[in-house]
């Protein structure tokens, strides 16, 4: 999987907090409010409690979900805020909407 290429530059102390995540998403034109809502949705521990960071391993799983999951509830589908695309059950066409609200 392409995500495994990230392992070449893996830093075991790599964690991403909400500020780093917000800065990164701003580069792509995503608004601060939507990005922070997204981060709070997926930055949770095993008990469902809010965390203030995500680990590198969690980040890889979120990206994998974003590109490969057909389950709309998987957190990776919300990396950029609202669900961006979903597969139509009647075709192989992706149905997408813009989430660049500020």
PDB file as gemmi writes it, atoms N, CA and C in Angstrom:
CRYST1    1.000    1.000    1.000  90.00  90.00  90.00 P 1                      
ATOM      1  N   UNK A   1       0.839  -1.167   0.000  1.00  0.00           N  
ATOM      2  CA  UNK A   1       0.000   0.000   0.000  1.00  0.00           C  
ATOM      3  C   UNK A   1       0.894   1.244   0.000  1.00  0.00           C  
ATOM      4  N   UNK A   2       0.452   2.294  -0.676  1.00  0.00           N  
ATOM      5  CA  UNK A   2       1.231   3.519  -0.789  1.00  0.00           C  
ATOM      6  C   UNK A   2       1.505   4.167   0.563  1.00  0.00           C  
ATOM      7  N   UNK A   3       0.601   4.014   1.490  1.00  0.00           N  
ATOM      8  CA  UNK A   3       0.777   4.625   2.800  1.00  0.00           C  
ATOM      9  C   UNK A   3       2.027   4.076   3.479  1.00  0.00           C  
ATOM     10  N   UNK A   4       2.405   2.838   3.151  1.00  0.00           N  
ATOM     11  CA  UNK A   4       3.598   2.254   3.743  1.00  0.00           C  
ATOM     12  C   UNK A   4       4.852   3.025   3.382  1.00  0.00           C  
ATOM     13  N   UNK A   5       4.823   3.794   2.299  1.00  0.00           N  
ATOM     14  CA  UNK A   5       5.974   4.615   1.944  1.00  0.00           C  
ATOM     15  C   UNK A   5       6.283   5.628   3.038  1.00  0.00           C  
ATOM     16  N   UNK A   6       5.281   5.990   3.815  1.00  0.00           N  
ATOM     17  CA  UNK A   6       5.498   6.915   4.926  1.00  0.00           C  
ATOM     18  C   UNK A   6       6.453   6.333   5.959  1.00  0.00           C  
ATOM     19  N   UNK A   7       6.514   5.000   6.028  1.00  0.00           N  
ATOM     20  CA  UNK A   7       7.387   4.366   7.008  1.00  0.00           C  
ATOM     21  C   UNK A   7       8.852   4.696   6.782  1.00  0.00           C  
ATOM     22  N   UNK A   8       9.226   5.031   5.550  1.00  0.00           N  
ATOM     23  CA  UNK A   8      10.613   5.379   5.264  1.00  0.00           C  
ATOM     24  C   UNK A   8      11.041   6.600   6.062  1.00  0.00           C  
ATOM     25  N   UNK A   9      10.098   7.472   6.382  1.00  0.00           N  
ATOM     26  CA  UNK A   9      10.397   8.698   7.114  1.00  0.00           C  
ATOM     27  C   UNK A   9       9.757   8.687   8.500  1.00  0.00           C  
ATOM     28  N   UNK A  10       9.432   7.496   8.976  1.00  0.00           N  
ATOM     29  CA  UNK A  10       8.722   7.359  10.247  1.00  0.00           C  
ATOM     30  C   UNK A  10       9.567   7.840  11.418  1.00  0.00           C  
ATOM     31  N   UNK A  11       8.979   8.676  12.208  1.00  0.00           N  
ATOM     32  CA  UNK A  11       9.587   9.151  13.445  1.00  0.00           C  
ATOM     33  C   UNK A  11       8.695   8.663  14.581  1.00  0.00           C  
ATOM     34  N   UNK A  12       9.176   7.752  15.422  1.00  0.00           N  
ATOM     35  CA  UNK A  12       8.301   7.176  16.450  1.00  0.00           C  
ATOM     36  C   UNK A  12       7.717   8.195  17.421  1.00  0.00           C  
ATOM     37  N   UNK A  13       8.286   9.386  17.489  1.00  0.00           N  
ATOM     38  CA  UNK A  13       7.741  10.400  18.391  1.00  0.00           C  
ATOM     39  C   UNK A  13       6.754  11.325  17.680  1.00  0.00           C  
ATOM     40  N   UNK A  14       6.429  11.025  16.422  1.00  0.00           N  
ATOM     41  CA  UNK A  14       5.560  11.886  15.633  1.00  0.00           C  
ATOM     42  C   UNK A  14       4.135  11.803  16.152  1.00  0.00           C  
ATOM     43  N   UNK A  15       3.615  12.898  16.610  1.00  0.00           N  
ATOM     44  CA  UNK A  15       2.209  13.051  16.956  1.00  0.00           C  
ATOM     45  C   UNK A  15       1.759  14.346  16.307  1.00  0.00           C  
ATOM     46  N   UNK A  16       0.495  14.410  15.940  1.00  0.00           N  
ATOM     47  CA  UNK A  16      -0.041  15.629  15.342  1.00  0.00           C  
ATOM     48  C   UNK A  16      -1.116  16.186  16.267  1.00  0.00           C  
ATOM     49  N   UNK A  17      -0.973  17.447  16.632  1.00  0.00           N  
ATOM     50  CA  UNK A  17      -2.001  18.061  17.466  1.00  0.00           C  
ATOM     51  C   UNK A  17      -2.932  18.895  16.579  1.00  0.00           C  
ATOM     52  N   UNK A  18      -3.938  19.474  17.191  1.00  0.00           N  
ATOM     53  CA  UNK A  18      -4.956  20.193  16.425  1.00  0.00           C  
ATOM     54  C   UNK A  18      -4.371  21.391  15.674  1.00  0.00           C  
ATOM     55  N   UNK A  19      -3.382  22.058  16.243  1.00  0.00           N  
ATOM     56  CA  UNK A  19      -2.788  23.212  15.561  1.00  0.00           C  
ATOM     57  C   UNK A  19      -2.029  22.792  14.308  1.00  0.00           C  
ATOM     58  N   UNK A  20      -1.250  21.723  14.414  1.00  0.00           N  
ATOM     59  CA  UNK A  20      -0.519  21.225  13.248  1.00  0.00           C  
ATOM     60  C   UNK A  20      -1.487  20.749  12.169  1.00  0.00           C  
ATOM     61  N   UNK A  21      -2.521  20.042  12.594  1.00  0.00           N  
ATOM     62  CA  UNK A  21      -3.518  19.551  11.649  1.00  0.00           C  
ATOM     63  C   UNK A  21      -4.226  20.720  10.960  1.00  0.00           C  
ATOM     64  N   UNK A  22      -4.614  21.728  11.731  1.00  0.00           N  
ATOM     65  CA  UNK A  22      -5.301  22.896  11.171  1.00  0.00           C  
ATOM     66  C   UNK A  22      -4.420  23.629  10.169  1.00  0.00           C  
ATOM     67  N   UNK A  23      -3.146  23.804  10.505  1.00  0.00           N  
ATOM     68  CA  UNK A  23      -2.212  24.460   9.581  1.00  0.00           C  
ATOM     69  C   UNK A  23      -2.101  23.690   8.277  1.00  0.00           C  
ATOM     70  N   UNK A  24      -1.981  22.381   8.383  1.00  0.00           N  
ATOM     71  CA  UNK A  24      -1.858  21.552   7.187  1.00  0.00           C  
ATOM     72  C   UNK A  24      -3.091  21.611   6.306  1.00  0.00           C  
ATOM     73  N   UNK A  25      -4.262  21.580   6.900  1.00  0.00           N  
ATOM     74  CA  UNK A  25      -5.497  21.613   6.117  1.00  0.00           C  
ATOM     75  C   UNK A  25      -5.757  22.994   5.531  1.00  0.00           C  
ATOM     76  N   UNK A  26      -5.279  24.044   6.191  1.00  0.00           N  
ATOM     77  CA  UNK A  26      -5.438  25.407   5.665  1.00  0.00           C  
ATOM     78  C   UNK A  26      -4.718  25.559   4.330  1.00  0.00           C  
ATOM     79  N   UNK A  27      -3.626  24.837   4.163  1.00  0.00           N  
ATOM     80  CA  UNK A  27      -2.885  24.870   2.894  1.00  0.00           C  
ATOM     81  C   UNK A  27      -3.788  24.451   1.736  1.00  0.00           C  
ATOM     82  N   UNK A  28      -4.725  23.552   2.014  1.00  0.00           N  
ATOM     83  CA  UNK A  28      -5.635  23.060   0.981  1.00  0.00           C  
ATOM     84  C   UNK A  28      -6.933  23.857   0.917  1.00  0.00           C  
ATOM     85  N   UNK A  29      -7.006  24.959   1.653  1.00  0.00           N  
ATOM     86  CA  UNK A  29      -8.155  25.843   1.578  1.00  0.00           C  
ATOM     87  C   UNK A  29      -9.304  25.487   2.499  1.00  0.00           C  
ATOM     88  N   UNK A  30      -9.086  24.602   3.439  1.00  0.00           N  
ATOM     89  CA  UNK A  30     -10.157  24.214   4.353  1.00  0.00           C  
ATOM     90  C   UNK A  30     -10.235  25.193   5.521  1.00  0.00           C  
ATOM     91  N   UNK A  31     -11.444  25.560   5.873  1.00  0.00           N  
ATOM     92  CA  UNK A  31     -11.667  26.531   6.934  1.00  0.00           C  
ATOM     93  C   UNK A  31     -11.372  25.973   8.315  1.00  0.00           C  
ATOM     94  N   UNK A  32     -10.953  26.845   9.205  1.00  0.00           N  
ATOM     95  CA  UNK A  32     -10.536  26.472  10.551  1.00  0.00           C  
ATOM     96  C   UNK A  32     -11.645  25.763  11.328  1.00  0.00           C  
ATOM     97  N   UNK A  33     -12.860  26.273  11.262  1.00  0.00           N  
ATOM     98  CA  UNK A  33     -13.964  25.680  12.022  1.00  0.00           C  
ATOM     99  C   UNK A  33     -14.212  24.232  11.604  1.00  0.00           C  
ATOM    100  N   UNK A  34     -14.298  23.979  10.308  1.00  0.00           N  
ATOM    101  CA  UNK A  34     -14.558  22.624   9.812  1.00  0.00           C  
ATOM    102  C   UNK A  34     -13.418  21.682  10.165  1.00  0.00           C  
ATOM    103  N   UNK A  35     -12.197  22.170  10.040  1.00  0.00           N  
ATOM    104  CA  UNK A  35     -11.028  21.342  10.324  1.00  0.00           C  
ATOM    105  C   UNK A  35     -10.975  20.976  11.807  1.00  0.00           C  
ATOM    106  N   UNK A  36     -11.251  21.930  12.677  1.00  0.00           N  
ATOM    107  CA  UNK A  36     -11.238  21.642  14.106  1.00  0.00           C  
ATOM    108  C   UNK A  36     -12.355  20.677  14.490  1.00  0.00           C  
ATOM    109  N   UNK A  37     -13.524  20.820  13.876  1.00  0.00           N  
ATOM    110  CA  UNK A  37     -14.614  19.875  14.122  1.00  0.00           C  
ATOM    111  C   UNK A  37     -14.201  18.473  13.694  1.00  0.00           C  
ATOM    112  N   UNK A  38     -13.551  18.377  12.548  1.00  0.00           N  
ATOM    113  CA  UNK A  38     -13.099  17.076  12.052  1.00  0.00           C  
ATOM    114  C   UNK A  38     -12.095  16.461  13.023  1.00  0.00           C  
ATOM    115  N   UNK A  39     -11.112  17.241  13.451  1.00  0.00           N  
ATOM    116  CA  UNK A  39     -10.086  16.726  14.359  1.00  0.00           C  
ATOM    117  C   UNK A  39     -10.724  16.189  15.636  1.00  0.00           C  
ATOM    118  N   UNK A  40     -11.674  16.934  16.183  1.00  0.00           N  
ATOM    119  CA  UNK A  40     -12.326  16.494  17.420  1.00  0.00           C  
ATOM    120  C   UNK A  40     -13.149  15.227  17.207  1.00  0.00           C  
ATOM    121  N   UNK A  41     -13.579  14.996  15.986  1.00  0.00           N  
ATOM    122  CA  UNK A  41     -14.355  13.788  15.706  1.00  0.00           C  
ATOM    123  C   UNK A  41     -13.473  12.541  15.727  1.00  0.00           C  
ATOM    124  N   UNK A  42     -12.261  12.633  15.175  1.00  0.00           N  
ATOM    125  CA  UNK A  42     -11.444  11.423  15.087  1.00  0.00           C  
ATOM    126  C   UNK A  42     -10.315  11.327  16.110  1.00  0.00           C  
ATOM    127  N   UNK A  43     -10.017  12.381  16.841  1.00  0.00           N  
ATOM    128  CA  UNK A  43      -8.954  12.330  17.855  1.00  0.00           C  
ATOM    129  C   UNK A  43      -9.553  11.893  19.189  1.00  0.00           C  
ATOM    130  N   UNK A  44      -9.855  10.602  19.274  1.00  0.00           N  
ATOM    131  CA  UNK A  44     -10.444  10.041  20.484  1.00  0.00           C  
ATOM    132  C   UNK A  44      -9.679   8.781  20.877  1.00  0.00           C  
ATOM    133  N   UNK A  45      -9.745   8.445  22.161  1.00  0.00           N  
ATOM    134  CA  UNK A  45      -9.080   7.230  22.613  1.00  0.00           C  
ATOM    135  C   UNK A  45     -10.030   6.038  22.498  1.00  0.00           C  
ATOM    136  N   UNK A  46      -9.580   4.877  22.954  1.00  0.00           N  
ATOM    137  CA  UNK A  46     -10.376   3.650  22.829  1.00  0.00           C  
ATOM    138  C   UNK A  46     -11.675   3.704  23.624  1.00  0.00           C  
ATOM    139  N   UNK A  47     -11.726   4.585  24.619  1.00  0.00           N  
ATOM    140  CA  UNK A  47     -12.937   4.739  25.429  1.00  0.00           C  
ATOM    141  C   UNK A  47     -13.865   5.820  24.891  1.00  0.00           C  
ATOM    142  N   UNK A  48     -13.492   6.419  23.750  1.00  0.00           N  
ATOM    143  CA  UNK A  48     -14.306   7.462  23.151  1.00  0.00           C  
ATOM    144  C   UNK A  48     -14.080   8.844  23.732  1.00  0.00           C  
ATOM    145  N   UNK A  49     -13.032   8.994  24.535  1.00  0.00           N  
ATOM    146  CA  UNK A  49     -12.723  10.297  25.138  1.00  0.00           C  
ATOM    147  C   UNK A  49     -11.816  11.106  24.220  1.00  0.00           C  
ATOM    148  N   UNK A  50     -12.036  12.418  24.228  1.00  0.00           N  
ATOM    149  CA  UNK A  50     -11.275  13.348  23.382  1.00  0.00           C  
ATOM    150  C   UNK A  50      -9.792  13.337  23.727  1.00  0.00           C  
ATOM    151  N   UNK A  51      -8.942  13.317  22.686  1.00  0.00           N  
ATOM    152  CA  UNK A  51      -7.492  13.460  22.859  1.00  0.00           C  
ATOM    153  C   UNK A  51      -7.066  14.752  22.178  1.00  0.00           C  
ATOM    154  N   UNK A  52      -5.876  15.233  22.506  1.00  0.00           N  
ATOM    155  CA  UNK A  52      -5.401  16.458  21.857  1.00  0.00           C  
ATOM    156  C   UNK A  52      -4.304  16.179  20.835  1.00  0.00           C  
ATOM    157  N   UNK A  53      -4.165  14.919  20.420  1.00  0.00           N  
ATOM    158  CA  UNK A  53      -3.190  14.546  19.401  1.00  0.00           C  
ATOM    159  C   UNK A  53      -3.635  13.250  18.726  1.00  0.00           C  
ATOM    160  N   UNK A  54      -3.042  12.946  17.577  1.00  0.00           N  
ATOM    161  CA  UNK A  54      -3.176  11.626  16.967  1.00  0.00           C  
ATOM    162  C   UNK A  54      -1.769  11.127  16.666  1.00  0.00           C  
ATOM    163  N   UNK A  55      -1.582   9.833  16.805  1.00  0.00           N  
ATOM    164  CA  UNK A  55      -0.273   9.239  16.560  1.00  0.00           C  
ATOM    165  C   UNK A  55      -0.075   9.002  15.066  1.00  0.00           C  
ATOM    166  N   UNK A  56       1.156   8.707  14.705  1.00  0.00           N  
ATOM    167  CA  UNK A  56       1.470   8.394  13.311  1.00  0.00           C  
ATOM    168  C   UNK A  56       0.690   7.167  12.848  1.00  0.00           C  
ATOM    169  N   UNK A  57       0.591   6.152  13.693  1.00  0.00           N  
ATOM    170  CA  UNK A  57      -0.154   4.939  13.337  1.00  0.00           C  
ATOM    171  C   UNK A  57      -1.634   5.255  13.125  1.00  0.00           C  
ATOM    172  N   UNK A  58      -2.195   6.103  13.967  1.00  0.00           N  
ATOM    173  CA  UNK A  58      -3.594   6.508  13.792  1.00  0.00           C  
ATOM    174  C   UNK A  58      -3.759   7.284  12.490  1.00  0.00           C  
ATOM    175  N   UNK A  59      -2.799   8.159  12.187  1.00  0.00           N  
ATOM    176  CA  UNK A  59      -2.840   8.949  10.952  1.00  0.00           C  
ATOM    177  C   UNK A  59      -2.852   8.038   9.727  1.00  0.00           C  
ATOM    178  N   UNK A  60      -2.000   7.017   9.734  1.00  0.00           N  
ATOM    179  CA  UNK A  60      -1.964   6.080   8.604  1.00  0.00           C  
ATOM    180  C   UNK A  60      -3.310   5.374   8.442  1.00  0.00           C  
ATOM    181  N   UNK A  61      -3.924   4.981   9.562  1.00  0.00           N  
ATOM    182  CA  UNK A  61      -5.221   4.308   9.484  1.00  0.00           C  
ATOM    183  C   UNK A  61      -6.299   5.249   8.961  1.00  0.00           C  
ATOM    184  N   UNK A  62      -6.283   6.500   9.399  1.00  0.00           N  
ATOM    185  CA  UNK A  62      -7.262   7.477   8.922  1.00  0.00           C  
ATOM    186  C   UNK A  62      -7.137   7.677   7.412  1.00  0.00           C  
ATOM    187  N   UNK A  63      -5.913   7.793   6.916  1.00  0.00           N  
ATOM    188  CA  UNK A  63      -5.721   7.968   5.482  1.00  0.00           C  
ATOM    189  C   UNK A  63      -6.140   6.728   4.711  1.00  0.00           C  
ATOM    190  N   UNK A  64      -5.871   5.567   5.258  1.00  0.00           N  
ATOM    191  CA  UNK A  64      -6.311   4.328   4.625  1.00  0.00           C  
ATOM    192  C   UNK A  64      -7.837   4.304   4.532  1.00  0.00           C  
ATOM    193  N   UNK A  65      -8.512   4.676   5.620  1.00  0.00           N  
ATOM    194  CA  UNK A  65      -9.977   4.739   5.613  1.00  0.00           C  
ATOM    195  C   UNK A  65     -10.478   5.726   4.566  1.00  0.00           C  
ATOM    196  N   UNK A  66      -9.833   6.879   4.474  1.00  0.00           N  
ATOM    197  CA  UNK A  66     -10.253   7.911   3.530  1.00  0.00           C  
ATOM    198  C   UNK A  66     -10.286   7.379   2.107  1.00  0.00           C  
ATOM    199  N   UNK A  67      -9.261   6.634   1.724  1.00  0.00           N  
ATOM    200  CA  UNK A  67      -9.156   6.185   0.340  1.00  0.00           C  
ATOM    201  C   UNK A  67      -9.780   4.829   0.065  1.00  0.00           C  
ATOM    202  N   UNK A  68      -9.917   3.971   1.084  1.00  0.00           N  
ATOM    203  CA  UNK A  68     -10.319   2.601   0.801  1.00  0.00           C  
ATOM    204  C   UNK A  68     -11.574   2.128   1.519  1.00  0.00           C  
ATOM    205  N   UNK A  69     -12.066   2.858   2.501  1.00  0.00           N  
ATOM    206  CA  UNK A  69     -13.211   2.384   3.265  1.00  0.00           C  
ATOM    207  C   UNK A  69     -14.527   2.689   2.553  1.00  0.00           C  
ATOM    208  N   UNK A  70     -15.430   1.727   2.604  1.00  0.00           N  
ATOM    209  CA  UNK A  70     -16.776   1.961   2.082  1.00  0.00           C  
ATOM    210  C   UNK A  70     -17.758   2.225   3.232  1.00  0.00           C  
ATOM    211  N   UNK A  71     -17.267   2.215   4.457  1.00  0.00           N  
ATOM    212  CA  UNK A  71     -18.088   2.474   5.631  1.00  0.00           C  
ATOM    213  C   UNK A  71     -18.077   3.974   5.930  1.00  0.00           C  
ATOM    214  N   UNK A  72     -19.194   4.631   5.759  1.00  0.00           N  
ATOM    215  CA  UNK A  72     -19.276   6.077   5.960  1.00  0.00           C  
ATOM    216  C   UNK A  72     -18.958   6.495   7.390  1.00  0.00           C  
ATOM    217  N   UNK A  73     -19.032   5.578   8.342  1.00  0.00           N  
ATOM    218  CA  UNK A  73     -18.780   5.917   9.744  1.00  0.00           C  
ATOM    219  C   UNK A  73     -17.298   5.890  10.109  1.00  0.00           C  
ATOM    220  N   UNK A  74     -16.441   5.347   9.244  1.00  0.00           N  
ATOM    221  CA  UNK A  74     -15.007   5.328   9.537  1.00  0.00           C  
ATOM    222  C   UNK A  74     -14.478   6.753   9.602  1.00  0.00           C  
ATOM    223  N   UNK A  75     -13.724   7.050  10.638  1.00  0.00           N  
ATOM    224  CA  UNK A  75     -13.266   8.417  10.901  1.00  0.00           C  
ATOM    225  C   UNK A  75     -12.425   9.006   9.777  1.00  0.00           C  
ATOM    226  N   UNK A  76     -11.682   8.188   9.064  1.00  0.00           N  
ATOM    227  CA  UNK A  76     -10.851   8.705   7.980  1.00  0.00           C  
ATOM    228  C   UNK A  76     -11.648   9.387   6.892  1.00  0.00           C  
ATOM    229  N   UNK A  77     -12.909   9.036   6.759  1.00  0.00           N  
ATOM    230  CA  UNK A  77     -13.762   9.669   5.755  1.00  0.00           C  
ATOM    231  C   UNK A  77     -14.081  11.118   6.106  1.00  0.00           C  
ATOM    232  N   UNK A  78     -13.684  11.546   7.276  1.00  0.00           N  
ATOM    233  CA  UNK A  78     -13.976  12.899   7.746  1.00  0.00           C  
ATOM    234  C   UNK A  78     -12.708  13.722   7.982  1.00  0.00           C  
ATOM    235  N   UNK A  79     -11.590  13.313   7.383  1.00  0.00           N  
ATOM    236  CA  UNK A  79     -10.330  14.038   7.581  1.00  0.00           C  
ATOM    237  C   UNK A  79     -10.426  15.501   7.185  1.00  0.00           C  
ATOM    238  N   UNK A  80     -11.270  15.807   6.212  1.00  0.00           N  
ATOM    239  CA  UNK A  80     -11.377  17.178   5.715  1.00  0.00           C  
ATOM    240  C   UNK A  80     -12.677  17.834   6.154  1.00  0.00           C  
ATOM    241  N   UNK A  81     -13.316  17.313   7.179  1.00  0.00           N  
ATOM    242  CA  UNK A  81     -14.570  17.878   7.668  1.00  0.00           C  
ATOM    243  C   UNK A  81     -15.706  16.905   7.435  1.00  0.00           C  
ATOM    244  N   UNK A  82     -16.692  17.327   6.673  1.00  0.00           N  
ATOM    245  CA  UNK A  82     -17.839  16.478   6.373  1.00  0.00           C  
ATOM    246  C   UNK A  82     -17.424  15.363   5.427  1.00  0.00           C  
ATOM    247  N   UNK A  83     -18.270  14.341   5.346  1.00  0.00           N  
ATOM    248  CA  UNK A  83     -18.029  13.266   4.395  1.00  0.00           C  
ATOM    249  C   UNK A  83     -17.897  13.874   3.010  1.00  0.00           C  
ATOM    250  N   UNK A  84     -16.768  13.654   2.365  1.00  0.00           N  
ATOM    251  CA  UNK A  84     -16.490  14.288   1.082  1.00  0.00           C  
ATOM    252  C   UNK A  84     -17.128  13.522  -0.069  1.00  0.00           C  
ATOM    253  N   UNK A  85     -16.894  12.242  -0.110  1.00  0.00           N  
ATOM    254  CA  UNK A  85     -17.388  11.431  -1.223  1.00  0.00           C  
ATOM    255  C   UNK A  85     -17.976  10.144  -0.675  1.00  0.00           C  
ATOM    256  N   UNK A  86     -18.967   9.639  -1.351  1.00  0.00           N  
ATOM    257  CA  UNK A  86     -19.456   8.312  -1.029  1.00  0.00           C  
ATOM    258  C   UNK A  86     -19.777   7.601  -2.327  1.00  0.00           C  
ATOM    259  N   UNK A  87     -19.710   6.300  -2.278  1.00  0.00           N  
ATOM    260  CA  UNK A  87     -19.945   5.494  -3.457  1.00  0.00           C  
ATOM    261  C   UNK A  87     -21.451   5.312  -3.639  1.00  0.00           C  
ATOM    262  N   UNK A  88     -21.901   5.495  -4.858  1.00  0.00           N  
ATOM    263  CA  UNK A  88     -23.296   5.221  -5.166  1.00  0.00           C  
ATOM    264  C   UNK A  88     -23.490   3.709  -5.186  1.00  0.00           C  
ATOM    265  N   UNK A  89     -24.540   3.232  -4.569  1.00  0.00           N  
ATOM    266  CA  UNK A  89     -24.800   1.797  -4.546  1.00  0.00           C  
ATOM    267  C   UNK A  89     -25.237   1.270  -5.911  1.00  0.00           C  
ATOM    268  N   UNK A  90     -25.612   2.165  -6.809  1.00  0.00           N  
ATOM    269  CA  UNK A  90     -26.115   1.749  -8.105  1.00  0.00           C  
ATOM    270  C   UNK A  90     -25.096   1.901  -9.224  1.00  0.00           C  
ATOM    271  N   UNK A  91     -23.922   2.393  -8.909  1.00  0.00           N  
ATOM    272  CA  UNK A  91     -22.872   2.523  -9.919  1.00  0.00           C  
ATOM    273  C   UNK A  91     -21.528   2.589  -9.220  1.00  0.00           C  
ATOM    274  N   UNK A  92     -20.484   2.705  -9.995  1.00  0.00           N  
ATOM    275  CA  UNK A  92     -19.153   2.842  -9.410  1.00  0.00           C  
ATOM    276  C   UNK A  92     -18.747   4.307  -9.338  1.00  0.00           C  
ATOM    277  N   UNK A  93     -19.696   5.201  -9.563  1.00  0.00           N  
ATOM    278  CA  UNK A  93     -19.419   6.637  -9.553  1.00  0.00           C  
ATOM    279  C   UNK A  93     -19.376   7.175  -8.124  1.00  0.00           C  
ATOM    280  N   UNK A  94     -18.374   7.999  -7.836  1.00  0.00           N  
ATOM    281  CA  UNK A  94     -18.300   8.660  -6.542  1.00  0.00           C  
ATOM    282  C   UNK A  94     -19.170   9.908  -6.551  1.00  0.00           C  
ATOM    283  N   UNK A  95     -19.925  10.102  -5.501  1.00  0.00           N  
ATOM    284  CA  UNK A  95     -20.741  11.296  -5.331  1.00  0.00           C  
ATOM    285  C   UNK A  95     -20.013  12.193  -4.343  1.00  0.00           C  
ATOM    286  N   UNK A  96     -19.604  13.369  -4.789  1.00  0.00           N  
ATOM    287  CA  UNK A  96     -18.766  14.238  -3.953  1.00  0.00           C  
ATOM    288  C   UNK A  96     -19.410  15.593  -3.738  1.00  0.00           C  
ATOM    289  N   UNK A  97     -19.097  16.196  -2.601  1.00  0.00           N  
ATOM    290  CA  UNK A  97     -19.532  17.552  -2.319  1.00  0.00           C  
ATOM    291  C   UNK A  97     -18.364  18.326  -1.739  1.00  0.00           C  
ATOM    292  N   UNK A  98     -18.408  19.627  -1.905  1.00  0.00           N  
ATOM    293  CA  UNK A  98     -17.337  20.492  -1.434  1.00  0.00           C  
ATOM    294  C   UNK A  98     -17.508  20.761   0.046  1.00  0.00           C  
ATOM    295  N   UNK A  99     -16.379  20.816   0.781  1.00  0.00           N  
ATOM    296  CA  UNK A  99     -16.439  21.091   2.212  1.00  0.00           C  
ATOM    297  C   UNK A  99     -15.513  22.235   2.590  1.00  0.00           C  
ATOM    298  N   UNK A 100     -15.269  23.143   1.683  1.00  0.00           N  
ATOM    299  CA  UNK A 100     -14.320  24.219   1.947  1.00  0.00           C  
ATOM    300  C   UNK A 100     -14.938  25.409   2.666  1.00  0.00           C  
ATOM    301  N   UNK A 101     -16.002  25.184   3.419  1.00  0.00           N  
ATOM    302  CA  UNK A 101     -16.632  26.274   4.167  1.00  0.00           C  
ATOM    303  C   UNK A 101     -15.670  26.793   5.218  1.00  0.00           C  
ATOM    304  N   UNK A 102     -15.653  28.077   5.378  1.00  0.00           N  
ATOM    305  CA  UNK A 102     -14.734  28.681   6.346  1.00  0.00           C  
ATOM    306  C   UNK A 102     -15.407  28.808   7.653  1.00  0.00           C  
TER     307      UNK A 102                                                      
END                                                                             
